[in-house]
Amino acid sequence: MSQALIELVKQSFPDAVLESHSQLGDDTLVLAPGRWKEVCRFLKDHEQSSMNMLIDLTAVDFPNREPRFEVVAHLYSLDRGHRLRLKTRVGDRDGETVELDTIADLWGSANWLERECYDLFGVTFVGHPDLRRILLYPEFDGHPLRKDYPAERIQPLLQYRDEPNINKVAPFGPDEGMPFGRQTHKFGIEGEDDHLAPRPRVITPADN
Amino acid sequence: MEPLDQDLDASELELPTEPMLLNVGPAHPAMHGTVRIVMELSGEVIERCDVQVGYLHRGFEKMCERGNWTQVFPYADRLNYVSPMLNNVGFSLACEKLLGVTVPERCQWYRMILGEMARISDHLTCDGAMAMELGAFTPFLWMIKCREMVWEVMEEETGARMTHSFGRIGGMAAPPTDGFKDHVRAVVAHIMQVLGEVERLLLGNRIFLDRLENVGVISAEDAISLGWTGPCLRAAGVPYDVRKAHPYMKYGEVDFDVPVGTNSDSFDRFMVRIAEMRQSARIIEQCLERMPDSGPVNVDDPRIILPPKNEVYNTIEGTIQHFKIVMEGVKLPAGEVYGYTEAGNGEFGFYLVSDGSGTPYRVRIRPPCFLVTAGLERVITGQMMADVVPSFGSLNMIGGECDR
Amino acid sequence: MPSFKLDDKEIPFEPGDTIIRAAHRAGVDVPHYCWHPGLSVAANCRMCLVELMPPPGRPAMMLDVLSWDDLHQTYLPQKKPKLQPACQQAAADGMVVKSQTSEHAVRARSAVQELLLLNHPVDCPICDQAGECRLQDYWLEHQASKKRMRDEPVHKPKGVVFGPTIVYDAERCIMCTRCVRVSAELAKDPVLSMRERGNLNEITVAPGRQLDHNYTLMTEYVCPVGALTSSDFRFKARVWFLRSARTTCVGCATGCSSFTDFDPRNQHVYRYRPRENMAVNKYWMCDEGMLDYQRIHQNRVLEPRLKGEDVSDAAALARAAEIIQASAPQKTAILLSAQHSNEDNLALLDLGRAIGALQIFYTGRPPGKGDDILMSEDKNPNRAGVLALSGGRAKPLADLAAALKEGKIGALIALGSAIENPNQAAALSGSAQIVALSSHHGPIADAAAVVLPASSWAEADGTFVNRLGLYQESDRAIVPQGHSRPAFRWVQELAKRLGLALPWSKAAELRALSQAPATPSPSVAPPAASSPPSASPPGGE
């Protein structure tokens, strides 16, 4: 559609562009992984492209290829109305070291999109401020959207988490996070005068 | 509270100095579709928060890789489950883009009408829920009743109220029923009337306005950087609507406006949706006039469309066609495509990778409200605890779409 | 290498090749029904029609035809090039052939497909060929439109029993005559022929005969539609639920390559299909071999047995170890099986070596019918393998019977189920205690003190050596049934209990040792019990 964009990137980064096509009207560029962030920044800031929106960032797993994962980003320019698909190929056959520079400092949307990509594919984004799982729980074993993760696999059962201050986080703790102000009354038959307890006792977790 | 007969100076009250951690959700009446927000509060003000999604993650993208292309439609339905027709239409359009076919005109008008009805149902739910969470229970019930009427139209047409799996690659599962146009006209007229009543009830209410105005403000730059689209972005003042910017089907031939907000607060998001419902009604009216009453709904290609049942039972060609399409699935050519439409929450895209066999290689769903929810942190940080509810409600996070 | 161009792709060919054969070798498909690489050319289906561009300097051969003109709503005379059948046209160097890129060829194929489906019954839901039917595949690829006939289709006999194995449906038949040619050329028994003419055509069996030669299931295999069905396989399974494993037939010493089709949901084998192997069986298999899959599920020993009673694995192994330890090494013997793979036999040989047993025997199934096409009289797949592994030292059944009678054997560790001479079954129940690793009930399992259930050939990877000395691998199809395990696993367990070390521990290691030796052992005697075929089966290049 807009060949101009492809031409612009090819001229500015001739050695970063590995392939390009415009099948079905979608302009696509395949970049070398080392130049990923540079080209993204260029596309965002350059006046002719002004890609101010990162629409989507995801990955596709090709287990028979080396490099194995293809990270795909869709960029859009609100001002100019043109789109571009950027792809780059990372990762070894086993899926052990899959690394790519983060673009979370360029577009805020990349923060959660890269977290999702890490969660489901295991792509590590170097420099990401908070790279942890987003859709799955932290103890999940494996990366489910990889082709070698069988869909029928059952995850092991886990113990409840041992979080610090879990008792202060409602509704688990007995005092809802407020350590003062609670009175306890013991209505014993022995007839102790403890309903007039002189001062409130602080119930600590150690007492339970 | 400490007992009143307590000598305050003599007591050893320990006032806490660290911020309070409050866990909102995931099972919480105001957390639409299970979201957990872990907040650090200082008094009522939220210092920091961590929005944790994923409680409704069902692994759609993985499951799509295990069937054929037509079997993705039930999954697509269950994404934004308050406007399932828009998801169906979005996926059909993405597949048809890869195939290179265009559905007949009648089908395009039909899809537009049903899609806009679904959008109305989406906005009714969002605004009704917002009102209810602020204590206004009556407009919620009125709007839900309107949503019921929309669902009755859907049931009449598709057989199911909500998740109808009605879209097909190359058309729709069935042609419109005879009473379709009259039914839709009556329902839309009623909804517009109810909208007027809701506005009269809510917009003069001091409490309602105070709780929504200047609450949950986000700047347009932040919204754009976060990848927001849809009513939330338009409330921030950016007039981006896929139907206007990149028209698909017949959206280029109908007149409608794109409501845009000014303050980018929760109130604007609420009002943008009300205005969009009115615009949807406008679109529906024009489509109803222009939709032909007869003609094919499906594209005429035996490789992707099932033959009529009497042909399947009586001719060998019909049997073979039915057999091949059902057993081997529609074979989309190898390649990749990004097809996008305007769904209830914004730009709803499908990035499809096909390897030429009938099984999808990769179906990536670009969920608009995933990115909107990513912005929730920025929206509620610095606000008070009580503002979380209307702000979050105004973002219209649908768990099915966000988590897939 | 002479070559011609097919749709702008260079296809090399050998002198004498037809276009379709050269394309088939290059992996390019020209649609066809009646052509088969292993049969003679009939050229009656006309599906492989291609357009040949005329040689340079010569005009194209054009035919006068009447063509429907939509604009004028009448038939108008036109010219179209004469198309040639690719199965019959000999390839010439520099020829330019158009198949998919020629609109005439595309239209011709659509027309042929329409004519073939004109009288075809609406049988897909009940037809066994559904899922592997050429009519279905080619309709979608080449026609994709409705037929123009509005009359009632011609009705012909359905469910005609041709013989004990084949049922014929004349309405589904497209008269390609592949079955006629298979009977005449492969089985050398021209019992099928065509009768009647025009749209009343059917295939018929010669009067007074039945379709009963040894290759009747090959007629079903070559039939591209569901006209010929195997009465054994009909209505049993739908092919899209079946998965195929690349196996070797264990019916006789020929060792034809086969596909074992099984349903992974219930782990049941439903049929064999021949696999192309130009060195052994070309494209074919005999009926006996095709039906041999039934033995995988019949008459099996699936639980360990102690004197006729089912026991646990541990109890059986304990008793087996007891028996072996109670016997002195010079009185312990092993019985190899020409029915089992090299892996199983080598495992037992290694165990015998570790025990110190010097008496080695072997046996197998009794001989049967053979012919000079594919069937061998020796009904054991691995005689040559057993003899090679044992260095020619394994002695036949008669010697085992003599040794048993003379009381030279205290304990016998036996692999396999059948013995070559059923009359000597009584000799087995004597003084010796038998530990049997059997997959089926039979004389050995019946006479044994302990039976450990071995897996059949379909439940483990195995290497078999056929009568030509070829080492062929057979892959696992289903998981071991019941409590059975591959025989080499039982041997491993026994060795562990006896405290003996084996030279391998993983299956892959055992497999490597069972493969063809780098230098063949000089003591391999050529197999005496079977004779090589005098005439090779048809289908040579």
mmCIF file of C-alpha atoms in Angstrom, chain B residues 302-303 311-317 319-321 323-324 327-328, chain C residues 117 120-122 124 131 136-137 139-141 144-147 240:
data_model
loop_
_atom_site.group_PDB
_atom_site.id
_atom_site.type_symbol
_atom_site.label_atom_id
_atom_site.label_comp_id
_atom_site.label_asym_id
_atom_site.label_seq_id
_atom_site.Cartn_x
_atom_site.Cartn_y
_atom_site.Cartn_z
ATOM 1 C CA PRO B 302 -17.777 -24.075 -3.324
ATOM 2 C CA ARG B 303 -14.399 -24.216 -1.675
ATOM 3 C CA GLU B 311 -28.216 -30.561 -2.414
ATOM 4 C CA VAL B 312 -26.106 -32.414 0.116
ATOM 5 C CA TYR B 313 -28.676 -35.164 0.410
ATOM 6 C CA ASN B 314 -29.554 -35.457 -3.263
ATOM 7 C CA THR B 315 -26.496 -34.746 -5.400
ATOM 8 C CA ILE B 316 -23.048 -36.272 -5.278
ATOM 9 C CA GLU B 317 -21.389 -32.910 -5.836
ATOM 10 C CA THR B 319 -22.163 -34.385 -0.710
ATOM 11 C CA ILE B 320 -18.560 -34.104 -1.785
ATOM 12 C CA GLN B 321 -18.514 -30.363 -1.214
ATOM 13 C CA PHE B 323 -17.633 -33.588 3.053
ATOM 14 C CA LYS B 324 -14.524 -31.745 1.966
ATOM 15 C CA MET B 327 -13.754 -32.859 7.139
ATOM 16 C CA GLU B 328 -10.790 -30.918 5.884
ATOM 17 C CA LEU C 117 -19.836 -37.948 -11.402
ATOM 18 C CA HIS C 120 -22.305 -41.554 -9.308
ATOM 19 C CA PRO C 121 -24.467 -42.509 -6.308
ATOM 20 C CA VAL C 122 -24.678 -40.227 -3.290
ATOM 21 C CA CYS C 124 -20.117 -40.709 0.588
ATOM 22 C CA GLY C 131 -11.399 -39.465 3.102
ATOM 23 C CA GLN C 136 -13.674 -36.163 -3.803
ATOM 24 C CA ASP C 137 -10.233 -34.641 -4.028
ATOM 25 C CA TRP C 139 -13.888 -32.584 -7.671
ATOM 26 C CA LEU C 140 -12.799 -29.869 -5.286
ATOM 27 C CA GLU C 141 -9.553 -29.206 -7.115
ATOM 28 C CA ALA C 144 -16.058 -27.297 -8.061
ATOM 29 C CA SER C 145 -19.359 -26.924 -9.908
ATOM 30 C CA LYS C 146 -22.619 -28.788 -10.256
ATOM 31 C CA LYS C 147 -23.381 -31.257 -13.027
ATOM 32 C CA TRP C 240 -9.513 -39.906 8.935
#
